[in-house]
Amino acid sequence: MRNLIICLIWFGTVIAPNHLNAQAQQKQFRHRIALQTGLFHYFFDESPVLNINYRAKVRPDLFNALFLNSLGITYTFCLNEKSNLTVEYSYFSEIYLKYHNTFEDHPVVGSRYFKTFGLLYTREKDISKRFTFLYGAGLNYRTGNEMVILGGQGPGSYELIVDVIQRRDVGLNAFTGVNFKISRRFYCYSKVDLLSFVYFGDKKQKEKFEDIYKAPQFPTRFDLSLKFGIGVKF
């Protein structure tokens, strides 16, 4: 009986407080907010991934407009240790100066501007104490526009012939990446994200590009991006 009492006292003073403290820490960190940037976007067309030779002087930044203008914010709620739901908002705005300075003999995208809202489901698996492998999928809605350059008035002319497609589209995405634990509260991550649109809202313009301009590749269906982010847990 004496040994049993000693065991109960030891459990109450050592094991139970540690267990409750661990549970409190898990509950404390069920929410996350992160800022991210999509430095690379590949749309499976001729749009440049980097502005190597054509920098936008109207958009000075740390890298002198080398990377595409893509930013976002996410809020994540952890369902359990391995699963979470994320609400994501991202913004993309880019003028492809390459096609404003030289004419192509076929339609190309001259600029893109859109906002994307996503609801994502993510699974996580620990690789080590600091690294976590993540993967998931989601539902997305994109609103904005794509300006397509159809040609020019002649050699040496800067008068462009353009048309615009409005983006009011619904798509599905799949992604995979890695989280890195900086500290108990802070983390950073990178992920590869493939978004494919299954519904296009601007059907009239889509038919116009197919039938009149003979450019069925517009509006762009795919968006493959490499994203980097940093976040805080609370």
mmCIF file of C-alpha atoms in Angstrom:
data_model
loop_
_atom_site.group_PDB
_atom_site.id
_atom_site.type_symbol
_atom_site.label_atom_id
_atom_site.label_comp_id
_atom_site.label_asym_id
_atom_site.label_seq_id
_atom_site.Cartn_x
_atom_site.Cartn_y
_atom_site.Cartn_z
ATOM 1 C CA MET A 1 0.000 0.000 0.000
ATOM 2 C CA ARG A 2 2.843 2.344 0.856
ATOM 3 C CA ASN A 3 4.430 1.787 -2.571
ATOM 4 C CA LEU A 4 1.081 2.413 -4.275
ATOM 5 C CA ILE A 5 0.669 5.733 -2.443
ATOM 6 C CA ILE A 6 4.218 6.743 -3.412
ATOM 7 C CA CYS A 7 3.446 5.897 -7.078
ATOM 8 C CA LEU A 8 0.236 7.942 -7.021
ATOM 9 C CA ILE A 9 2.014 10.929 -5.471
ATOM 10 C CA TRP A 10 4.806 10.652 -8.054
ATOM 11 C CA PHE A 11 2.286 10.503 -10.891
ATOM 12 C CA GLY A 12 0.360 13.494 -9.561
ATOM 13 C CA THR A 13 3.426 15.668 -9.054
ATOM 14 C CA VAL A 14 5.564 14.687 -12.090
ATOM 15 C CA ILE A 15 3.748 12.810 -14.876
ATOM 16 C CA ALA A 16 0.340 14.495 -14.828
ATOM 17 C CA PRO A 17 1.597 18.119 -14.859
ATOM 18 C CA ASN A 18 3.973 17.345 -17.725
ATOM 19 C CA HIS A 19 1.174 15.660 -19.684
ATOM 20 C CA LEU A 20 -1.217 18.563 -19.105
ATOM 21 C CA ASN A 21 1.489 21.047 -20.044
ATOM 22 C CA ALA A 22 2.103 19.180 -23.320
ATOM 23 C CA GLN A 23 -1.614 19.220 -24.094
ATOM 24 C CA ALA A 24 -1.775 22.932 -23.341
ATOM 25 C CA GLN A 25 1.105 23.581 -25.722
ATOM 26 C CA GLN A 26 -0.640 21.608 -28.482
ATOM 27 C CA LYS A 27 -3.844 23.592 -27.976
ATOM 28 C CA GLN A 28 -1.867 26.818 -27.887
ATOM 29 C CA PHE A 29 -0.482 26.185 -31.372
ATOM 30 C CA ARG A 30 -3.633 25.112 -33.234
ATOM 31 C CA HIS A 31 -3.636 28.342 -35.262
ATOM 32 C CA ARG A 32 -1.106 29.602 -37.802
ATOM 33 C CA ILE A 33 -0.738 32.711 -39.935
ATOM 34 C CA ALA A 34 1.841 32.914 -42.715
ATOM 35 C CA LEU A 35 2.989 35.320 -45.405
ATOM 36 C CA GLN A 36 4.161 33.782 -48.661
ATOM 37 C CA THR A 37 5.489 34.722 -52.067
ATOM 38 C CA GLY A 38 5.254 32.795 -55.319
ATOM 39 C CA LEU A 39 8.589 33.759 -56.821
ATOM 40 C CA PHE A 40 8.185 31.383 -59.757
ATOM 41 C CA HIS A 41 5.000 30.839 -61.804
ATOM 42 C CA TYR A 42 4.917 28.672 -64.922
ATOM 43 C CA PHE A 43 1.700 28.901 -66.949
ATOM 44 C CA PHE A 44 2.650 26.328 -69.606
ATOM 45 C CA ASP A 45 2.842 29.041 -72.267
ATOM 46 C CA GLU A 46 5.587 31.425 -73.381
ATOM 47 C CA SER A 47 5.291 33.730 -70.378
ATOM 48 C CA PRO A 48 8.728 34.347 -68.785
ATOM 49 C CA VAL A 49 9.326 32.700 -65.426
ATOM 50 C CA LEU A 50 11.890 35.390 -64.557
ATOM 51 C CA ASN A 51 12.266 38.957 -65.854
ATOM 52 C CA ILE A 52 15.926 38.445 -66.750
ATOM 53 C CA ASN A 53 16.279 40.826 -69.694
ATOM 54 C CA TYR A 54 13.163 42.946 -69.239
ATOM 55 C CA ARG A 55 12.945 44.562 -65.803
ATOM 56 C CA ALA A 56 9.929 46.677 -64.844
ATOM 57 C CA LYS A 57 11.369 50.069 -63.848
ATOM 58 C CA VAL A 58 7.990 51.080 -62.461
ATOM 59 C CA ARG A 59 8.282 48.317 -59.842
ATOM 60 C CA PRO A 60 11.617 48.777 -58.020
ATOM 61 C CA ASP A 61 12.335 46.237 -55.298
ATOM 62 C CA LEU A 62 15.174 44.344 -53.661
ATOM 63 C CA PHE A 63 15.848 42.274 -56.798
ATOM 64 C CA ASN A 64 15.094 45.070 -59.299
ATOM 65 C CA ALA A 65 11.879 43.324 -60.502
ATOM 66 C CA LEU A 66 13.703 40.089 -61.372
ATOM 67 C CA PHE A 67 11.011 37.914 -59.761
ATOM 68 C CA LEU A 68 7.319 37.921 -60.542
ATOM 69 C CA ASN A 69 5.040 40.059 -58.377
ATOM 70 C CA SER A 70 3.233 37.387 -56.352
ATOM 71 C CA LEU A 71 2.274 37.664 -52.673
ATOM 72 C CA GLY A 72 -0.133 35.889 -50.346
ATOM 73 C CA ILE A 73 -1.361 35.299 -46.808
ATOM 74 C CA THR A 74 -2.715 32.115 -45.205
ATOM 75 C CA TYR A 75 -4.607 31.194 -42.065
ATOM 76 C CA THR A 76 -4.379 27.580 -40.892
ATOM 77 C CA PHE A 77 -6.412 25.705 -38.296
ATOM 78 C CA CYS A 78 -4.891 22.422 -37.104
ATOM 79 C CA LEU A 79 -7.489 19.659 -36.910
ATOM 80 C CA ASN A 80 -5.011 17.308 -35.227
ATOM 81 C CA GLU A 81 -1.278 16.594 -35.231
ATOM 82 C CA LYS A 82 -1.249 15.511 -38.892
ATOM 83 C CA SER A 83 -4.128 17.348 -40.601
ATOM 84 C CA ASN A 84 -5.137 20.966 -41.027
ATOM 85 C CA LEU A 85 -7.385 23.289 -43.018
ATOM 86 C CA THR A 86 -6.049 26.465 -44.629
ATOM 87 C CA VAL A 87 -7.717 29.547 -46.063
ATOM 88 C CA GLU A 88 -5.385 31.163 -48.595
ATOM 89 C CA TYR A 89 -5.417 34.504 -50.390
ATOM 90 C CA SER A 90 -2.849 35.341 -53.067
ATOM 91 C CA TYR A 91 -2.245 38.247 -55.410
ATOM 92 C CA PHE A 92 -0.435 38.202 -58.763
ATOM 93 C CA SER A 93 0.356 41.185 -60.982
ATOM 94 C CA GLU A 94 2.874 41.144 -63.809
ATOM 95 C CA ILE A 95 3.537 42.969 -67.088
ATOM 96 C CA TYR A 96 5.659 40.923 -69.494
ATOM 97 C CA LEU A 97 7.734 43.726 -71.018
ATOM 98 C CA LYS A 98 9.393 41.282 -73.387
ATOM 99 C CA TYR A 99 6.254 41.117 -75.520
ATOM 100 C CA HIS A 100 5.630 44.849 -75.316
ATOM 101 C CA ASN A 101 8.999 45.588 -76.917
ATOM 102 C CA THR A 102 9.077 42.856 -79.573
ATOM 103 C CA PHE A 103 6.225 41.546 -81.717
ATOM 104 C CA GLU A 104 5.462 37.844 -81.999
ATOM 105 C CA ASP A 105 3.737 36.189 -84.962
ATOM 106 C CA HIS A 106 1.205 34.537 -82.645
ATOM 107 C CA PRO A 107 -0.860 35.555 -79.587
ATOM 108 C CA VAL A 108 1.007 35.855 -76.269
ATOM 109 C CA VAL A 109 0.065 37.066 -72.795
ATOM 110 C CA GLY A 110 1.155 40.665 -72.281
ATOM 111 C CA SER A 111 0.084 41.024 -68.657
ATOM 112 C CA ARG A 112 -1.706 39.184 -65.879
ATOM 113 C CA TYR A 113 -3.544 40.460 -62.849
ATOM 114 C CA PHE A 114 -5.559 38.209 -60.557
ATOM 115 C CA LYS A 115 -6.516 37.346 -57.000
ATOM 116 C CA THR A 116 -6.925 33.741 -55.899
ATOM 117 C CA PHE A 117 -8.884 32.451 -52.909
ATOM 118 C CA GLY A 118 -8.332 28.869 -51.785
ATOM 119 C CA LEU A 119 -9.579 26.364 -49.221
ATOM 120 C CA LEU A 120 -6.888 23.721 -48.700
ATOM 121 C CA TYR A 121 -6.588 20.439 -46.817
ATOM 122 C CA THR A 122 -3.057 19.467 -45.750
ATOM 123 C CA ARG A 123 -1.461 16.369 -44.274
ATOM 124 C CA GLU A 124 1.866 16.557 -42.460
ATOM 125 C CA LYS A 125 4.474 13.957 -41.541
ATOM 126 C CA ASP A 126 7.557 14.577 -39.414
ATOM 127 C CA ILE A 127 10.865 13.876 -41.132
ATOM 128 C CA SER A 128 13.027 15.020 -38.225
ATOM 129 C CA LYS A 129 12.759 17.301 -35.207
ATOM 130 C CA ARG A 130 12.768 20.381 -37.427
ATOM 131 C CA PHE A 131 11.582 19.217 -40.862
ATOM 132 C CA THR A 132 8.015 18.213 -41.774
ATOM 133 C CA PHE A 133 6.869 16.841 -45.115
ATOM 134 C CA LEU A 134 3.509 18.188 -46.274
ATOM 135 C CA TYR A 135 1.071 17.453 -49.089
ATOM 136 C CA GLY A 136 -2.532 18.224 -49.869
ATOM 137 C CA ALA A 137 -5.185 19.535 -52.237
ATOM 138 C CA GLY A 138 -7.758 22.288 -52.403
ATOM 139 C CA LEU A 139 -10.533 24.208 -54.126
ATOM 140 C CA ASN A 140 -9.748 27.636 -55.614
ATOM 141 C CA TYR A 141 -11.507 30.654 -57.117
ATOM 142 C CA ARG A 142 -9.578 33.152 -59.251
ATOM 143 C CA THR A 143 -10.733 36.614 -60.295
ATOM 144 C CA GLY A 144 -8.833 39.072 -62.495
ATOM 145 C CA ASN A 145 -7.801 39.294 -66.130
ATOM 146 C CA GLU A 146 -5.263 38.313 -68.762
ATOM 147 C CA MET A 147 -4.333 40.784 -71.488
ATOM 148 C CA VAL A 148 -3.377 38.931 -74.678
ATOM 149 C CA ILE A 149 -1.250 40.608 -77.363
ATOM 150 C CA LEU A 150 -2.556 39.546 -80.767
ATOM 151 C CA GLY A 151 -0.022 41.506 -82.840
ATOM 152 C CA GLY A 152 1.132 44.982 -83.825
ATOM 153 C CA GLN A 153 0.460 47.522 -86.547
ATOM 154 C CA GLY A 154 3.804 46.898 -88.216
ATOM 155 C CA PRO A 155 7.593 46.540 -87.759
ATOM 156 C CA GLY A 156 8.970 49.096 -85.352
ATOM 157 C CA SER A 157 5.522 50.154 -84.186
ATOM 158 C CA TYR A 158 4.597 50.146 -80.507
ATOM 159 C CA GLU A 159 0.869 50.171 -81.178
ATOM 160 C CA LEU A 160 -0.331 46.785 -79.972
ATOM 161 C CA ILE A 161 -3.488 44.916 -80.896
ATOM 162 C CA VAL A 162 -4.801 43.359 -77.681
ATOM 163 C CA ASP A 163 -7.840 41.722 -76.160
ATOM 164 C CA VAL A 164 -8.655 40.877 -72.549
ATOM 165 C CA ILE A 165 -10.063 37.765 -70.901
ATOM 166 C CA GLN A 166 -11.721 38.151 -67.514
ATOM 167 C CA ARG A 167 -10.858 35.469 -64.963
ATOM 168 C CA ARG A 168 -13.800 34.269 -62.889
ATOM 169 C CA ASP A 169 -12.681 30.679 -62.717
ATOM 170 C CA VAL A 170 -12.859 27.694 -60.387
ATOM 171 C CA GLY A 171 -9.957 25.258 -60.097
ATOM 172 C CA LEU A 172 -8.426 22.396 -58.146
ATOM 173 C CA ASN A 173 -4.867 22.297 -56.889
ATOM 174 C CA ALA A 174 -2.448 19.749 -55.480
ATOM 175 C CA PHE A 175 0.768 20.603 -53.656
ATOM 176 C CA THR A 176 3.689 19.171 -51.750
ATOM 177 C CA GLY A 177 6.512 20.736 -49.780
ATOM 178 C CA VAL A 178 8.553 20.979 -46.592
ATOM 179 C CA ASN A 179 8.098 22.901 -43.322
ATOM 180 C CA PHE A 180 11.116 23.961 -41.273
ATOM 181 C CA LYS A 181 10.722 24.683 -37.552
ATOM 182 C CA ILE A 182 12.665 27.836 -36.686
ATOM 183 C CA SER A 183 11.532 27.932 -33.047
ATOM 184 C CA ARG A 184 8.529 26.861 -30.975
ATOM 185 C CA ARG A 185 6.387 29.561 -32.562
ATOM 186 C CA PHE A 186 8.004 30.415 -35.892
ATOM 187 C CA TYR A 187 8.408 28.310 -39.021
ATOM 188 C CA CYS A 188 9.147 28.669 -42.723
ATOM 189 C CA TYR A 189 8.218 26.501 -45.686
ATOM 190 C CA SER A 190 8.478 25.949 -49.416
ATOM 191 C CA LYS A 191 6.057 24.066 -51.642
ATOM 192 C CA VAL A 192 5.348 23.213 -55.259
ATOM 193 C CA ASP A 193 1.724 23.961 -56.181
ATOM 194 C CA LEU A 194 -0.091 22.894 -59.366
ATOM 195 C CA LEU A 195 -3.436 24.602 -60.018
ATOM 196 C CA SER A 196 -5.749 23.478 -62.833
ATOM 197 C CA PHE A 197 -8.970 25.281 -63.729
ATOM 198 C CA VAL A 198 -12.063 23.194 -64.428
ATOM 199 C CA TYR A 199 -14.595 26.007 -64.911
ATOM 200 C CA PHE A 200 -14.124 29.287 -66.854
ATOM 201 C CA GLY A 201 -16.477 32.156 -66.110
ATOM 202 C CA ASP A 202 -15.794 34.292 -69.217
ATOM 203 C CA LYS A 203 -17.261 31.816 -71.710
ATOM 204 C CA LYS A 204 -17.963 34.448 -74.393
ATOM 205 C CA GLN A 205 -14.317 35.538 -74.596
ATOM 206 C CA LYS A 206 -13.138 31.936 -74.438
ATOM 207 C CA GLU A 207 -15.229 31.106 -77.509
ATOM 208 C CA LYS A 208 -13.999 34.279 -79.247
ATOM 209 C CA PHE A 209 -10.369 33.298 -78.767
ATOM 210 C CA GLU A 210 -11.078 29.781 -80.040
ATOM 211 C CA ASP A 211 -13.170 30.685 -83.081
ATOM 212 C CA ILE A 212 -11.901 34.104 -84.217
ATOM 213 C CA TYR A 213 -8.312 34.340 -82.998
ATOM 214 C CA LYS A 214 -7.603 30.602 -83.345
ATOM 215 C CA ALA A 215 -5.988 30.641 -79.893
ATOM 216 C CA PRO A 216 -7.711 27.930 -77.820
ATOM 217 C CA GLN A 217 -4.885 28.024 -75.252
ATOM 218 C CA PHE A 218 -6.461 31.129 -73.722
ATOM 219 C CA PRO A 219 -7.503 31.580 -70.988
ATOM 220 C CA THR A 220 -4.586 29.773 -69.374
ATOM 221 C CA ARG A 221 -5.671 26.551 -67.700
ATOM 222 C CA PHE A 222 -2.603 25.655 -65.593
ATOM 223 C CA ASP A 223 -0.509 27.505 -63.022
ATOM 224 C CA LEU A 224 2.555 25.752 -61.583
ATOM 225 C CA SER A 225 4.246 27.736 -58.829
ATOM 226 C CA LEU A 226 7.051 27.481 -56.317
ATOM 227 C CA LYS A 227 6.103 29.253 -53.093
ATOM 228 C CA PHE A 228 8.088 30.303 -50.043
ATOM 229 C CA GLY A 229 6.592 31.461 -46.770
ATOM 230 C CA ILE A 230 7.217 32.295 -43.126
ATOM 231 C CA GLY A 231 4.650 31.964 -40.366
ATOM 232 C CA VAL A 232 3.824 32.081 -36.694
ATOM 233 C CA LYS A 233 1.895 29.626 -34.505
ATOM 234 C CA PHE A 234 -0.465 30.694 -31.735
#
